[in-house]
mmCIF file of C-alpha atoms in Angstrom:
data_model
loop_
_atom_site.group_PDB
_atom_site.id
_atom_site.type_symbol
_atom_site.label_atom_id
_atom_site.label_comp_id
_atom_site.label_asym_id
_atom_site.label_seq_id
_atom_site.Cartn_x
_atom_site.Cartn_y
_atom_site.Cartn_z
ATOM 1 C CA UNK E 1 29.251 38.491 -153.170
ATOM 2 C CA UNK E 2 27.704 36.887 -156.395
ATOM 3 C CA UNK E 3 28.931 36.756 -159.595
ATOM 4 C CA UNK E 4 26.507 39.416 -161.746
ATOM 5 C CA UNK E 5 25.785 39.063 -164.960
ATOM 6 C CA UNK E 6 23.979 41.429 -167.273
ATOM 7 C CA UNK E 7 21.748 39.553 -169.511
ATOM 8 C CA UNK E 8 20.476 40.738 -173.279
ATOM 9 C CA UNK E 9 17.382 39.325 -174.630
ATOM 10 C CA UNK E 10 17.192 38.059 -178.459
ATOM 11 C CA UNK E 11 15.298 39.886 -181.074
ATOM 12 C CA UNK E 12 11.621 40.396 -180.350
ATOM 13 C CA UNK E 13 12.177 38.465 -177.048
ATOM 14 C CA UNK E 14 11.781 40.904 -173.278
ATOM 15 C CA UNK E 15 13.272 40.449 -170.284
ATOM 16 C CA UNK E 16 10.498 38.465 -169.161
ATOM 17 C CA UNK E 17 11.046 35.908 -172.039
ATOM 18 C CA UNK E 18 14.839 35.506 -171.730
ATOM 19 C CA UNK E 19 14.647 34.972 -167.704
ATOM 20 C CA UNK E 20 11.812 32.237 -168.244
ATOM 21 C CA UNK E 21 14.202 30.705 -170.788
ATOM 22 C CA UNK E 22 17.214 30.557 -168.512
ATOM 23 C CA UNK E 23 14.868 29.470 -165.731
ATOM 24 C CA UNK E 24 16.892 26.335 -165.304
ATOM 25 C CA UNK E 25 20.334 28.029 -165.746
ATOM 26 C CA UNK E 26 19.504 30.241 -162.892
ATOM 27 C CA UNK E 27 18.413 27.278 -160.654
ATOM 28 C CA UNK E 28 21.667 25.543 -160.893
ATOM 29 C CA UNK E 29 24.212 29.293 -161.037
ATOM 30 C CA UNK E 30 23.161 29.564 -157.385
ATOM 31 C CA UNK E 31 25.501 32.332 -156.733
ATOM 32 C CA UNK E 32 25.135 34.218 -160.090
ATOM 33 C CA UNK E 33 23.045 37.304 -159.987
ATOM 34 C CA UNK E 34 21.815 37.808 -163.475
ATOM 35 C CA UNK E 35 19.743 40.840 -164.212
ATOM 36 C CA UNK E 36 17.769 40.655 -166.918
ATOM 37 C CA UNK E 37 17.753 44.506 -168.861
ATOM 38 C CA UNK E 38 14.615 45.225 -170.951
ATOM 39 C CA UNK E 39 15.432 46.308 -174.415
ATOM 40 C CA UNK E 40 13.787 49.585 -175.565
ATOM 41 C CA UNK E 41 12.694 48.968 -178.854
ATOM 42 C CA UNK E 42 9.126 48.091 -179.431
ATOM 43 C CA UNK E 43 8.918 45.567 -182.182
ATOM 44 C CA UNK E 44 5.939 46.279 -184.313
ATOM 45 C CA UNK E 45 3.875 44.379 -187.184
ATOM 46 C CA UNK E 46 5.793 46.749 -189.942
ATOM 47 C CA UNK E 47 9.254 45.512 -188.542
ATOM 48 C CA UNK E 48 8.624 42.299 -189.772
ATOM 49 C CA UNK E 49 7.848 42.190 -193.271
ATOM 50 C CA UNK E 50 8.862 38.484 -193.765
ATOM 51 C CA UNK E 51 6.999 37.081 -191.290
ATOM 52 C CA UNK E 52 4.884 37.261 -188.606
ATOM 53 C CA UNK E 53 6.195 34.121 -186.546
ATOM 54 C CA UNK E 54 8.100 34.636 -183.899
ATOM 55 C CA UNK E 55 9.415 31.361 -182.467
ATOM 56 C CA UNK E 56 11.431 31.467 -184.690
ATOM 57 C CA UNK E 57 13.342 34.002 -183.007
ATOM 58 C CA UNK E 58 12.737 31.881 -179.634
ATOM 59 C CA UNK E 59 9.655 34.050 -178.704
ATOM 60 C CA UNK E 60 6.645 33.848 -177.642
ATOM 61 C CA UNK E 61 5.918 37.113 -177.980
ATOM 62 C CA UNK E 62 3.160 38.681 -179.839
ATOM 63 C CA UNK E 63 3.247 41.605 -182.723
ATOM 64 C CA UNK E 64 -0.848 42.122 -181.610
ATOM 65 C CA UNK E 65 -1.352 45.356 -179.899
ATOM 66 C CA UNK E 66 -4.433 44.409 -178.550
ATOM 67 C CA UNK E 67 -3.430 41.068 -177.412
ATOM 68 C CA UNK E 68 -0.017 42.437 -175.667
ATOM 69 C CA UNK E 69 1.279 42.336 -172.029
ATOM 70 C CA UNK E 70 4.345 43.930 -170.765
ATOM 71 C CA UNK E 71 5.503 39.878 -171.070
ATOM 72 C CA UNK E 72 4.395 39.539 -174.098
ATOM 73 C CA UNK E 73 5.473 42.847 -176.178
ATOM 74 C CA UNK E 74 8.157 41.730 -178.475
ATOM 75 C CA UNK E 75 11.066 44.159 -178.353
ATOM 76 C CA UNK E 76 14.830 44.520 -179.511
ATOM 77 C CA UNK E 77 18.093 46.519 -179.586
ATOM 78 C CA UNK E 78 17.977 47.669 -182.791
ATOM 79 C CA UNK E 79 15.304 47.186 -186.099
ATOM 80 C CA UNK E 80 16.772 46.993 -189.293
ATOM 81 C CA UNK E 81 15.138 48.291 -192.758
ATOM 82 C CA UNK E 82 16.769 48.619 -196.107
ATOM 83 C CA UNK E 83 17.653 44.496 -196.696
ATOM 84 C CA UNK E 84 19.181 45.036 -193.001
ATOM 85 C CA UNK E 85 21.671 47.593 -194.196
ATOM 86 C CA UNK E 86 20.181 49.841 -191.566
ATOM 87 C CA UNK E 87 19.806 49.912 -187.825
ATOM 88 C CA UNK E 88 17.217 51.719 -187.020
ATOM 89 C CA UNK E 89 17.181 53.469 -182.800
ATOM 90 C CA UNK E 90 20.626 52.240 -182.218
ATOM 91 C CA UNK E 91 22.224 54.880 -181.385
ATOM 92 C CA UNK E 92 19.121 55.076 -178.590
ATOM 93 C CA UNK E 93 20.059 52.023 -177.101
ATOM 94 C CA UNK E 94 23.391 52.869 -176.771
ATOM 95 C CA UNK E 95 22.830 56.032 -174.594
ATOM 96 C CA UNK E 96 19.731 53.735 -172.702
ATOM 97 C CA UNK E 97 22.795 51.053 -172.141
ATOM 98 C CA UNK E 98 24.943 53.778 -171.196
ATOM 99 C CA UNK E 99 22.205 55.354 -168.929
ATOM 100 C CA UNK E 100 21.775 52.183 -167.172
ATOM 101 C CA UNK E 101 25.015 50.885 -166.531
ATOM 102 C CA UNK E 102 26.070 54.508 -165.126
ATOM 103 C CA UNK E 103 23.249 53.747 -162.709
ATOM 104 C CA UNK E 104 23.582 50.190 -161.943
ATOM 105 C CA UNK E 105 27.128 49.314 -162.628
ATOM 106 C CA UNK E 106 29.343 46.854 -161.762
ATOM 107 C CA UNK E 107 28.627 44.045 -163.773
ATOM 108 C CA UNK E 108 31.258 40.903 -163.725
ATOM 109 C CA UNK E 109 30.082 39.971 -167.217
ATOM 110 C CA UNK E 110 27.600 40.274 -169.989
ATOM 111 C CA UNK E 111 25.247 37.440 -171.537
ATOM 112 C CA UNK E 112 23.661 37.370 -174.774
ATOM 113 C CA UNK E 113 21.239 35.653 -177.064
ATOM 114 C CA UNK E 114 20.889 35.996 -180.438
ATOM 115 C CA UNK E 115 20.517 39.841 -181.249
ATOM 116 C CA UNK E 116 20.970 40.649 -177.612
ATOM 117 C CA UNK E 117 24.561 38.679 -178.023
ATOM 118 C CA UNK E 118 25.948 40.783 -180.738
ATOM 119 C CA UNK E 119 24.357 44.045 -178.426
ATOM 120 C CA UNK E 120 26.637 42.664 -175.703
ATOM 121 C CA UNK E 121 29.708 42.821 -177.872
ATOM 122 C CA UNK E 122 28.853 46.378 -178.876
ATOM 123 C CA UNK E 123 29.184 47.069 -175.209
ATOM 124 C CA UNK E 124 31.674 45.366 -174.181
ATOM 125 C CA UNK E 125 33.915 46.997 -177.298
ATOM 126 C CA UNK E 126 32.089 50.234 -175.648
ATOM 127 C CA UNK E 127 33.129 49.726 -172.252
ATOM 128 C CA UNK E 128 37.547 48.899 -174.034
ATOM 129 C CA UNK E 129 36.798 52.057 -175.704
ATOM 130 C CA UNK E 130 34.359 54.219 -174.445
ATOM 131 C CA UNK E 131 34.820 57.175 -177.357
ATOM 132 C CA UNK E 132 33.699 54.589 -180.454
ATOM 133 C CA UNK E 133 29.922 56.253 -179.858
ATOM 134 C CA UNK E 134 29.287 59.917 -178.905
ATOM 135 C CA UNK E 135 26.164 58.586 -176.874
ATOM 136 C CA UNK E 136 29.098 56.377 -174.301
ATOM 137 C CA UNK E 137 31.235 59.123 -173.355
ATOM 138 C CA UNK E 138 34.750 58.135 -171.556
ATOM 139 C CA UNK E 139 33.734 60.363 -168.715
ATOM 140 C CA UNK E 140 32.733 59.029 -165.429
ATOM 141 C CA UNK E 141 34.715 55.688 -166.120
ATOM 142 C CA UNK E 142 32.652 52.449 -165.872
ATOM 143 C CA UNK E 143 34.065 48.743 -165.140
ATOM 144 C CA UNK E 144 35.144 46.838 -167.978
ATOM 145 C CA UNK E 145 33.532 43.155 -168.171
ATOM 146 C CA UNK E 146 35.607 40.128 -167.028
ATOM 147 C CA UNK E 147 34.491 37.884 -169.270
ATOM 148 C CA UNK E 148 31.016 37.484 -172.192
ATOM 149 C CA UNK E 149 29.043 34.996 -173.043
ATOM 150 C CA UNK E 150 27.427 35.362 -176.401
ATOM 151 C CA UNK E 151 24.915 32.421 -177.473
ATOM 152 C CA UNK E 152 23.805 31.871 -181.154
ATOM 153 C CA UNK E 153 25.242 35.290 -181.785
ATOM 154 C CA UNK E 154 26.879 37.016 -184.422
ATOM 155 C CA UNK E 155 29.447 39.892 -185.537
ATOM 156 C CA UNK E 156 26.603 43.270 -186.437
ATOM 157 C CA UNK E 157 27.125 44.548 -189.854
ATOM 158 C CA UNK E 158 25.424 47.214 -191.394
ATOM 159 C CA UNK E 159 25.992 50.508 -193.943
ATOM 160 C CA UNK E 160 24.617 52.691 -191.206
ATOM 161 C CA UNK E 161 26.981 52.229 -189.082
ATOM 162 C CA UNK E 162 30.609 51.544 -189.087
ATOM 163 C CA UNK E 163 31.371 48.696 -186.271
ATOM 164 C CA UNK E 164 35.289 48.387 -187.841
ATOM 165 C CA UNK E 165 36.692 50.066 -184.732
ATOM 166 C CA UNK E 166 34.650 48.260 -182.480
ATOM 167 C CA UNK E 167 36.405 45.263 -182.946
ATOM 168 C CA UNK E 168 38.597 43.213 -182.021
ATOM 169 C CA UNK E 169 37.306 42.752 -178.508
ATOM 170 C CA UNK E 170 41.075 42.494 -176.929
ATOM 171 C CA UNK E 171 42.808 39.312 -175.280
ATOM 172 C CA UNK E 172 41.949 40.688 -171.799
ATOM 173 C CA UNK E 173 38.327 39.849 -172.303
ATOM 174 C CA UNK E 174 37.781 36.185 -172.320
ATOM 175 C CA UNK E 175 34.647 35.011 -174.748
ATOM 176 C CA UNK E 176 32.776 32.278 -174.440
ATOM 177 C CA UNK E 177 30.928 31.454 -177.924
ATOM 178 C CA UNK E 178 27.826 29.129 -177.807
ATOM 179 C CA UNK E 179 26.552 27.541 -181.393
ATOM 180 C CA UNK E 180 23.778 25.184 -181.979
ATOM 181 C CA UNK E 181 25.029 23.095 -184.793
ATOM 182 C CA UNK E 182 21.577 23.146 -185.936
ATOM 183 C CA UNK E 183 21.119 26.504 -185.697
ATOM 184 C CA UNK E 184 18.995 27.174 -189.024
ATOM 185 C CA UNK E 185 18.764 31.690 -188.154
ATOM 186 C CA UNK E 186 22.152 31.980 -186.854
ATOM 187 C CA UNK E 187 24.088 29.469 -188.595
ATOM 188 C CA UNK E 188 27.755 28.257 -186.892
ATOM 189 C CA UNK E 189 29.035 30.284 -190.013
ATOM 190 C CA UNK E 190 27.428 33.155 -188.892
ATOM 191 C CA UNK E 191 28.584 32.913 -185.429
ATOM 192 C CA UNK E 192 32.708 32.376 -186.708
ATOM 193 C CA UNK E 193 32.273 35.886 -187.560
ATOM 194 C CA UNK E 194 31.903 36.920 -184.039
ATOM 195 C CA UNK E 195 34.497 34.565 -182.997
ATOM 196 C CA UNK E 196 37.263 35.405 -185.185
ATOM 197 C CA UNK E 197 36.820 39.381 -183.837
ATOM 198 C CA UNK E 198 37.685 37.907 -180.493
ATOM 199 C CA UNK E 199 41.328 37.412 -179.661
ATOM 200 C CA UNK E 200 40.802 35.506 -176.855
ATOM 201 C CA UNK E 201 37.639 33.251 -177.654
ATOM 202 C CA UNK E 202 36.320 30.182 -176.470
ATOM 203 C CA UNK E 203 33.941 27.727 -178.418
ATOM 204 C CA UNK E 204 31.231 25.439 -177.100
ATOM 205 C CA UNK E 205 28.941 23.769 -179.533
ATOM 206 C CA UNK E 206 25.687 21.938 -179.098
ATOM 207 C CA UNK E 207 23.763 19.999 -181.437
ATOM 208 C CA UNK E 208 20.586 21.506 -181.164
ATOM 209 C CA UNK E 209 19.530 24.732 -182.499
ATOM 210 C CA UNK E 210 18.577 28.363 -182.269
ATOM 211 C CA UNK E 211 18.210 28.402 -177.955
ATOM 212 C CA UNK E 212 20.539 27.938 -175.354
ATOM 213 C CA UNK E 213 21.173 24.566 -174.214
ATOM 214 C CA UNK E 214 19.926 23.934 -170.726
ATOM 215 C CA UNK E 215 20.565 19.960 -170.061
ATOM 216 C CA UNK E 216 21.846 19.256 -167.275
ATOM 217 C CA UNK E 217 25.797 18.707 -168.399
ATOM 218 C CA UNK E 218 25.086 22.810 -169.682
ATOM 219 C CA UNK E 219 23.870 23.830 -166.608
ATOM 220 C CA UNK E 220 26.799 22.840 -164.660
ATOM 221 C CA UNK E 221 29.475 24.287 -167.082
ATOM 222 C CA UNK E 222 27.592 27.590 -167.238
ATOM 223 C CA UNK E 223 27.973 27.942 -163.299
ATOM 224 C CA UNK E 224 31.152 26.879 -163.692
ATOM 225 C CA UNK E 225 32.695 29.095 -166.127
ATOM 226 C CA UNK E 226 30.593 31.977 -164.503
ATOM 227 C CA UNK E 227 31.904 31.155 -161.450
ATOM 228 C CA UNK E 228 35.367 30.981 -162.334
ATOM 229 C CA UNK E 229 35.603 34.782 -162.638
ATOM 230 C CA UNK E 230 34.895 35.456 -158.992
ATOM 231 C CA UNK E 231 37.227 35.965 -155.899
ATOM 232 C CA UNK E 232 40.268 33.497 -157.010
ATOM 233 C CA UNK E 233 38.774 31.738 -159.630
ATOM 234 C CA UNK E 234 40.025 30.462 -162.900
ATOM 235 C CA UNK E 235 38.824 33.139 -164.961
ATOM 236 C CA UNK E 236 37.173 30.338 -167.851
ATOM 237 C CA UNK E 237 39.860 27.829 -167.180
ATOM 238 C CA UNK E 238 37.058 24.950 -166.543
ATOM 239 C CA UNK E 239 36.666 21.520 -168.404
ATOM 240 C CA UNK E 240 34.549 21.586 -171.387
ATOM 241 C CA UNK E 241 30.640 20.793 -171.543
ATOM 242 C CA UNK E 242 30.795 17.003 -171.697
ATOM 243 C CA UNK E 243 32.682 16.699 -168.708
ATOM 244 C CA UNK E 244 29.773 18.258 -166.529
ATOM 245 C CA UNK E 245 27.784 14.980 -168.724
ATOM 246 C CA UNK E 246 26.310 12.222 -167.484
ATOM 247 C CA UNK E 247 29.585 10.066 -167.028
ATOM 248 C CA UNK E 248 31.678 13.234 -166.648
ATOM 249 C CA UNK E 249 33.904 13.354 -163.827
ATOM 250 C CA UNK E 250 32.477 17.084 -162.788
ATOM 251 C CA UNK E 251 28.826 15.908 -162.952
ATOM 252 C CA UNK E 252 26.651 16.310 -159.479
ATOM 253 C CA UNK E 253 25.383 13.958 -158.486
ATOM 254 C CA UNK E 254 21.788 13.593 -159.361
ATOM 255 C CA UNK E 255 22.053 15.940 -162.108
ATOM 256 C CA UNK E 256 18.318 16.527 -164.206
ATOM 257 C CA UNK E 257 17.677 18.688 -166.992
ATOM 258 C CA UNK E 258 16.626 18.672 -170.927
ATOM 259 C CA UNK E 259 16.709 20.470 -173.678
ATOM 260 C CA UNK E 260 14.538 23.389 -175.087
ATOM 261 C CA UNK E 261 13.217 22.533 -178.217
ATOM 262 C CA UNK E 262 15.000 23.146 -180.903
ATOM 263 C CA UNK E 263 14.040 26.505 -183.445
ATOM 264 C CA UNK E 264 14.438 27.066 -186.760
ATOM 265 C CA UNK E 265 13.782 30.411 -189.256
ATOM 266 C CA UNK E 266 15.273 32.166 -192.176
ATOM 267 C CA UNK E 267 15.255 35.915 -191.629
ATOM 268 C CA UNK E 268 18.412 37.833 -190.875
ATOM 269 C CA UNK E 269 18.220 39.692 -187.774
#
């Protein structure tokens, strides 16, 4: 059986996006079913008062009605208003997360980008303690994750909601934190927030910026590490990135790949 992975889109990305992007990723994770869930917030012109550019955000999506696809409608797991002190159709998305997984579970782990990595700590501090949200009742019982995977993302933080109980995300839940060192919208700063609410984190750092690394040295230690938490594995006990590298003793042989390029943008998401 595959390893599955849920996998959470960045703000005003899709599912469409975020698969394209880990096109290469999925190539080499062979055995890795990821499934890619579309958000369900529509991201529209007024959500976006600072700027209507959004690679910056790693999408190509577009906030022009008349110019939008289903692969090109920007979306998100939450909107904020009020200097981001407000998350707007949260609590939506967490009965649409509960919804699914009650429908599609199990899941070995969760994946996220950006936004859609502070999402997946929200569920997987939903899925340690399902009462935190009256929308993710206790009752019927769904799997816990094995491990997460949250790339460029960050600890969420706003007035209208209280996330203090959400967090620490407990030792039994190994995290594995991905940071572009030249991340310009999620800083590595930004990210030790995340991090330090984890008691049993792990830290990989690239020196690009706001995207996940796909060389070929990150290809290999994302199956890897994935990988690990199947039948008898390791559970994230693998060598770091550079030893999957070009001179690294866990390389394959004939290993190709390259890097996205890197992103940069201001706005707090």
């Amino acid at each position: 059986m595959p390893v599955r992975v849920l996998a959470l889109c960045g703000f005003t990305q899709n599912s469409y996006i975020y698969s394209k992007q880990l096109g290469a990723i999925r190539k080499t994770c062979k055995d890795v079913e990821f499934v890619f869930l579309e958000p369900p917030v529509v991201v529209e012109k007024a959500d976006l008062p600072w700027s209507s550019n959004l690679d910056q955000f790693g999408s190509n999506a577009t906030t022009d009605e008349a110019a939008q696809t289903p692969e090109t409608t920007p979306r998100a797991w939450w909107t904020t208003v009020n200097e981001q002190k407000t998350y707007k159709k949260f609590d939506e998305t967490v009965a649409y997360l509960h919804d699914f997984l009650l429908k599609n579970e199990p899941f070995d782990g969760i994946m996220g980008f950006s936004q859609g990595a502070g999402m997946a700590a929200i569920l997987s501090a939903l899925l340690e303690k399902p009462n935190l949200h009256p929308n993710f009742p206790s009752e019927p019982a769904l799997q816990k994750f094995k491990f997460a995977i949250f790339v460029g993302g960050f600890l969420p933080k706003a007035e209208s909601h209280d996330f203090t109980p959400y967090f620490p995300l407990p030792a039994s839940l190994p995290t594995l934190h991905v940071c572009g060192r030249n991340d310009t919208l999620i800083t590595t700063e930004r990210s030790q927030t995340l991090v330090d609410k984890c008691e049993n984190s792990r830290v990989e750092i690239h020196e690009g910026g706001h995207y996940t690394p796909s060389k070929a040295s990150w290809r290999h230690f994302f199956n890897a590490y994935i990988n690990s938490f199947g039948p008898d594995g390791s559970n994230g006990d693998v060598p770091p990135v550079n030893s999957f590298g070009p001179s690294g003793a866990n390389t394959p042989v004939n290993a190709k790949g390259g890097e996205g390029t890197p992103r940069a943008g201001t706005p707090s998401i």
